[in-house]
């Protein structure tokens, strides 16, 4: 089964996912042909990205994150580093819906596209280009926690568990049938940073299990269930949400 993975240029948390994914990818029937890396949070310039980070983490928190990014970049724990060690090629792409991507999928006979924190919505043309369609991993219960930064909002709302959800992708944001749903306990004595890393680790390992099942029986993709429950949508949290988050006694970092 030939895969194309689509992710974003997140130097803090995506390396955690790809470390566990690449180090445990041992099924010869699952072949990752390439990883496409999109711009972070779909921001076209660094100033827009910096503003979002400042609003969420504040000046001191942003400074701490920048120091962490520097340590990652001078070390070997980058997404690119893990992909190189696993022998997986990667490419930076500005627009995932550029026709060349769908052409590549068809030309290379890609069976499945896997979205891992992809920062752009997929067009109908791209969704229909792989043999078996596209799946996404979302770190929130669906349809209640559609949108961005689900881990933040699940902590904010006092949920007992964060939920790692694998679902088929449609043109609707975070829509499509649920293929696999796993609970991850939220440790309220730990910061949001810990929960994000924890769910990235679990999602990498659960994804490997799901891909093994699909490689053995592609019909597994037809065994999803419709999303049930209250529909919600959460946007990227801003300054006011950071202040309220901390007033609840919660920590970001």
Short mmCIF file of C-alpha atoms in Angstrom, two decimals:
data_model
loop_
_atom_site.label_atom_id
_atom_site.label_comp_id
_atom_site.label_asym_id
_atom_site.label_seq_id
_atom_site.Cartn_x
_atom_site.Cartn_y
_atom_site.Cartn_z
CA UNK A 1 0.00 0.00 0.00
CA UNK A 2 1.52 3.27 -1.16
CA UNK A 3 1.02 6.29 1.08
CA UNK A 4 1.41 10.03 0.76
CA UNK A 5 1.52 11.84 4.11
CA UNK A 6 0.62 15.54 4.32
CA UNK A 7 1.71 17.53 7.38
CA UNK A 8 2.85 21.04 8.31
CA UNK A 9 6.16 22.66 9.24
CA UNK A 10 5.76 22.44 13.01
CA UNK A 11 9.25 22.13 14.60
CA UNK A 12 7.92 21.47 18.11
CA UNK A 13 5.38 18.68 17.99
CA UNK A 14 5.46 17.05 14.57
CA UNK A 15 8.97 15.66 15.27
CA UNK A 16 7.43 13.77 18.19
CA UNK A 17 4.91 12.14 15.85
CA UNK A 18 7.41 11.29 13.15
CA UNK A 19 9.97 9.92 15.61
CA UNK A 20 7.53 7.27 16.84
CA UNK A 21 5.98 6.73 13.42
CA UNK A 22 9.23 6.17 11.51
CA UNK A 23 10.94 4.15 14.24
CA UNK A 24 8.03 1.71 14.40
CA UNK A 25 7.15 1.54 10.69
CA UNK A 26 8.14 -2.05 9.99
CA UNK A 27 5.36 -3.47 7.82
CA UNK A 28 6.78 -4.01 4.31
CA UNK A 29 3.24 -3.75 2.94
CA UNK A 30 3.04 -0.11 4.07
CA UNK A 31 5.23 2.16 1.92
CA UNK A 32 5.40 5.91 2.51
CA UNK A 33 6.33 7.29 -0.89
CA UNK A 34 6.68 10.90 0.21
CA UNK A 35 5.78 13.41 2.91
CA UNK A 36 4.47 16.82 1.84
CA UNK A 37 5.13 19.64 4.32
CA UNK A 38 2.85 22.70 4.27
CA UNK A 39 3.41 26.08 5.89
CA UNK A 40 2.56 26.17 9.62
CA UNK A 41 -1.03 27.12 10.51
CA UNK A 42 -1.40 28.05 6.82
CA UNK A 43 0.20 31.43 7.56
CA UNK A 44 1.70 33.08 4.49
CA UNK A 45 4.28 35.09 6.44
CA UNK A 46 6.21 34.76 9.71
CA UNK A 47 4.55 37.81 11.23
CA UNK A 48 1.10 36.25 11.06
CA UNK A 49 2.44 33.08 12.61
CA UNK A 50 4.28 34.98 15.33
CA UNK A 51 1.12 36.89 16.25
CA UNK A 52 -0.83 33.67 16.72
CA UNK A 53 1.92 32.20 18.89
CA UNK A 54 2.21 35.39 20.95
CA UNK A 55 -1.54 35.52 21.52
CA UNK A 56 -1.60 31.93 22.75
CA UNK A 57 1.63 31.72 24.74
CA UNK A 58 2.43 35.32 25.63
CA UNK A 59 5.85 36.94 25.30
CA UNK A 60 7.65 34.75 27.85
CA UNK A 61 6.10 31.56 26.57
CA UNK A 62 6.95 32.47 22.98
CA UNK A 63 10.57 33.13 24.00
CA UNK A 64 10.74 29.70 25.63
CA UNK A 65 9.35 28.09 22.50
CA UNK A 66 11.89 29.87 20.30
CA UNK A 67 14.70 28.56 22.49
CA UNK A 68 13.27 25.06 22.16
CA UNK A 69 13.07 25.40 18.38
CA UNK A 70 16.73 26.46 18.26
CA UNK A 71 17.73 23.39 20.28
CA UNK A 72 15.76 21.14 17.93
CA UNK A 73 17.26 22.67 14.80
CA UNK A 74 20.87 22.35 15.98
CA UNK A 75 20.20 18.74 16.99
CA UNK A 76 18.90 15.82 14.98
CA UNK A 77 15.33 15.65 16.22
CA UNK A 78 13.63 17.34 13.29
CA UNK A 79 10.91 15.96 11.03
CA UNK A 80 13.35 16.08 8.13
CA UNK A 81 15.96 14.23 10.18
CA UNK A 82 13.61 11.38 11.09
CA UNK A 83 12.40 11.09 7.50
CA UNK A 84 15.95 10.97 6.14
CA UNK A 85 16.94 8.24 8.59
CA UNK A 86 13.88 6.24 7.51
CA UNK A 87 14.69 6.75 3.83
CA UNK A 88 11.47 8.70 3.19
CA UNK A 89 11.54 11.65 0.80
CA UNK A 90 9.82 14.93 1.57
CA UNK A 91 8.83 18.11 -0.25
CA UNK A 92 7.71 21.57 0.83
CA UNK A 93 4.53 22.64 -0.97
CA UNK A 94 2.78 26.02 -0.89
CA UNK A 95 -0.65 24.85 -2.06
CA UNK A 96 -1.74 21.27 -1.47
CA UNK A 97 -4.52 21.75 -4.04
CA UNK A 98 -2.14 22.64 -6.84
CA UNK A 99 -2.93 20.29 -9.69
CA UNK A 100 0.60 18.89 -9.64
CA UNK A 101 -0.06 17.16 -6.31
CA UNK A 102 -3.10 15.26 -7.59
CA UNK A 103 -1.13 14.45 -10.76
CA UNK A 104 1.69 13.04 -8.62
CA UNK A 105 -0.79 10.92 -6.66
CA UNK A 106 -2.22 9.39 -9.82
CA UNK A 107 1.14 9.00 -11.55
CA UNK A 108 2.72 7.21 -8.58
CA UNK A 109 -0.32 5.04 -7.90
CA UNK A 110 -0.82 6.35 -4.36
CA UNK A 111 -3.38 4.23 -2.56
CA UNK A 112 -4.04 6.49 0.42
CA UNK A 113 -3.31 10.05 1.54
CA UNK A 114 -2.87 10.49 5.28
CA UNK A 115 -3.28 13.96 6.78
CA UNK A 116 -1.30 14.56 9.97
CA UNK A 117 -1.99 18.13 11.09
CA UNK A 118 -2.21 19.31 7.48
CA UNK A 119 -2.78 23.06 7.58
CA UNK A 120 -4.90 23.33 4.42
CA UNK A 121 -8.24 21.81 3.42
CA UNK A 122 -8.18 19.34 0.54
CA UNK A 123 -10.08 19.98 -2.68
CA UNK A 124 -12.53 17.49 -4.14
CA UNK A 125 -10.00 16.69 -6.88
CA UNK A 126 -7.29 15.84 -4.36
CA UNK A 127 -9.64 13.86 -2.11
CA UNK A 128 -10.62 11.65 -5.05
CA UNK A 129 -7.11 11.19 -6.46
CA UNK A 130 -5.82 8.26 -4.30
CA UNK A 131 -7.18 4.79 -4.88
CA UNK A 132 -8.74 4.53 -1.41
CA UNK A 133 -9.24 8.22 -0.64
CA UNK A 134 -7.86 10.22 2.29
CA UNK A 135 -7.85 9.84 6.06
CA UNK A 136 -7.05 12.34 8.80
CA UNK A 137 -5.93 12.06 12.41
CA UNK A 138 -7.64 14.61 14.65
CA UNK A 139 -6.82 15.14 18.32
CA UNK A 140 -10.36 15.70 19.48
CA UNK A 141 -13.70 13.92 19.67
CA UNK A 142 -15.78 14.44 16.54
CA UNK A 143 -18.00 16.17 15.70
CA UNK A 144 -17.90 18.10 18.99
CA UNK A 145 -14.28 19.25 18.73
CA UNK A 146 -13.94 20.11 15.07
CA UNK A 147 -11.45 22.82 14.24
CA UNK A 148 -8.08 23.80 15.66
CA UNK A 149 -6.08 23.10 18.84
CA UNK A 150 -8.47 20.46 20.15
CA UNK A 151 -6.12 19.53 22.98
CA UNK A 152 -6.27 23.10 24.28
CA UNK A 153 -10.06 23.17 24.19
CA UNK A 154 -10.47 19.73 25.77
CA UNK A 155 -8.34 20.85 28.71
CA UNK A 156 -10.11 24.21 28.80
CA UNK A 157 -13.48 22.46 29.04
CA UNK A 158 -12.32 20.08 31.77
CA UNK A 159 -12.67 16.86 29.80
CA UNK A 160 -11.41 13.69 31.46
CA UNK A 161 -9.93 12.45 28.20
CA UNK A 162 -8.55 13.85 24.99
CA UNK A 163 -9.63 11.79 22.00
CA UNK A 164 -7.51 10.68 19.05
CA UNK A 165 -9.84 10.24 16.08
CA UNK A 166 -9.04 8.75 12.68
CA UNK A 167 -11.66 9.53 10.06
CA UNK A 168 -12.21 9.49 6.33
CA UNK A 169 -11.84 12.95 4.82
CA UNK A 170 -14.59 14.81 2.98
CA UNK A 171 -14.92 18.38 1.73
CA UNK A 172 -16.40 19.28 5.13
CA UNK A 173 -13.82 20.26 7.74
CA UNK A 174 -13.15 17.29 10.03
CA UNK A 175 -16.07 15.49 8.44
CA UNK A 176 -16.30 11.89 7.30
CA UNK A 177 -16.87 8.53 8.95
CA UNK A 178 -14.85 7.62 12.05
CA UNK A 179 -12.50 4.68 11.50
CA UNK A 180 -10.86 4.56 14.92
CA UNK A 181 -11.31 6.47 18.16
CA UNK A 182 -9.03 6.21 21.20
CA UNK A 183 -9.13 8.02 24.53
CA UNK A 184 -6.01 9.57 26.08
CA UNK A 185 -6.28 10.62 29.71
CA UNK A 186 -5.63 14.30 30.42
CA UNK A 187 -3.15 14.83 33.26
CA UNK A 188 -4.19 18.14 34.80
CA UNK A 189 -1.03 18.28 36.89
CA UNK A 190 0.86 18.59 33.61
CA UNK A 191 0.75 21.43 31.06
CA UNK A 192 -0.87 21.51 27.64
CA UNK A 193 2.58 20.92 26.17
CA UNK A 194 2.64 17.48 27.79
CA UNK A 195 -0.81 16.56 26.45
CA UNK A 196 0.10 17.59 22.91
CA UNK A 197 3.22 15.42 22.98
CA UNK A 198 1.31 12.55 24.57
CA UNK A 199 -1.41 12.55 21.91
CA UNK A 200 1.19 12.82 19.13
CA UNK A 201 2.89 9.66 20.43
CA UNK A 202 -0.37 7.75 20.75
CA UNK A 203 -1.63 8.92 17.35
CA UNK A 204 1.59 7.72 15.67
CA UNK A 205 1.27 4.25 17.20
CA UNK A 206 -2.48 3.97 16.61
CA UNK A 207 -1.99 5.07 13.02
CA UNK A 208 0.53 2.29 12.44
CA UNK A 209 -2.00 -0.24 13.73
CA UNK A 210 -4.73 1.18 11.51
CA UNK A 211 -2.47 1.20 8.44
CA UNK A 212 -1.56 -2.44 9.09
CA UNK A 213 -5.27 -3.28 9.11
CA UNK A 214 -5.91 -1.34 5.90
CA UNK A 215 -2.92 -2.92 4.13
CA UNK A 216 -4.25 -6.36 5.02
CA UNK A 217 -7.83 -5.49 4.09
CA UNK A 218 -8.62 -2.20 2.29
CA UNK A 219 -12.26 -2.88 3.11
CA UNK A 220 -11.37 -1.63 6.60
CA UNK A 221 -11.86 1.86 5.16
CA UNK A 222 -15.52 1.05 4.61
CA UNK A 223 -16.05 0.01 8.23
CA UNK A 224 -16.33 3.48 9.67
CA UNK A 225 -19.27 4.84 11.59
CA UNK A 226 -21.06 8.15 11.11
CA UNK A 227 -20.08 10.95 13.46
CA UNK A 228 -22.60 11.23 16.26
CA UNK A 229 -23.28 13.82 18.92
CA UNK A 230 -23.32 17.58 19.25
CA UNK A 231 -21.52 19.43 16.48
CA UNK A 232 -19.05 22.10 17.50
CA UNK A 233 -16.23 24.13 16.05
CA UNK A 234 -13.23 25.68 17.80
CA UNK A 235 -10.90 28.23 16.26
CA UNK A 236 -7.28 28.85 17.19
CA UNK A 237 -7.27 30.22 20.76
CA UNK A 238 -6.35 33.86 21.27
CA UNK A 239 -5.08 36.07 24.07
CA UNK A 240 -8.37 36.10 25.97
CA UNK A 241 -8.48 32.30 25.91
CA UNK A 242 -4.91 32.10 27.22
CA UNK A 243 -5.85 34.35 30.15
CA UNK A 244 -8.98 32.32 30.92
CA UNK A 245 -7.00 29.06 30.58
CA UNK A 246 -4.53 30.22 33.22
CA UNK A 247 -7.29 31.48 35.51
CA UNK A 248 -8.55 27.91 35.58
CA UNK A 249 -5.18 26.92 37.09
CA UNK A 250 -3.99 25.33 33.84
CA UNK A 251 -0.52 25.66 32.35
CA UNK A 252 0.51 25.93 28.73
CA UNK A 253 4.20 25.02 29.07
#
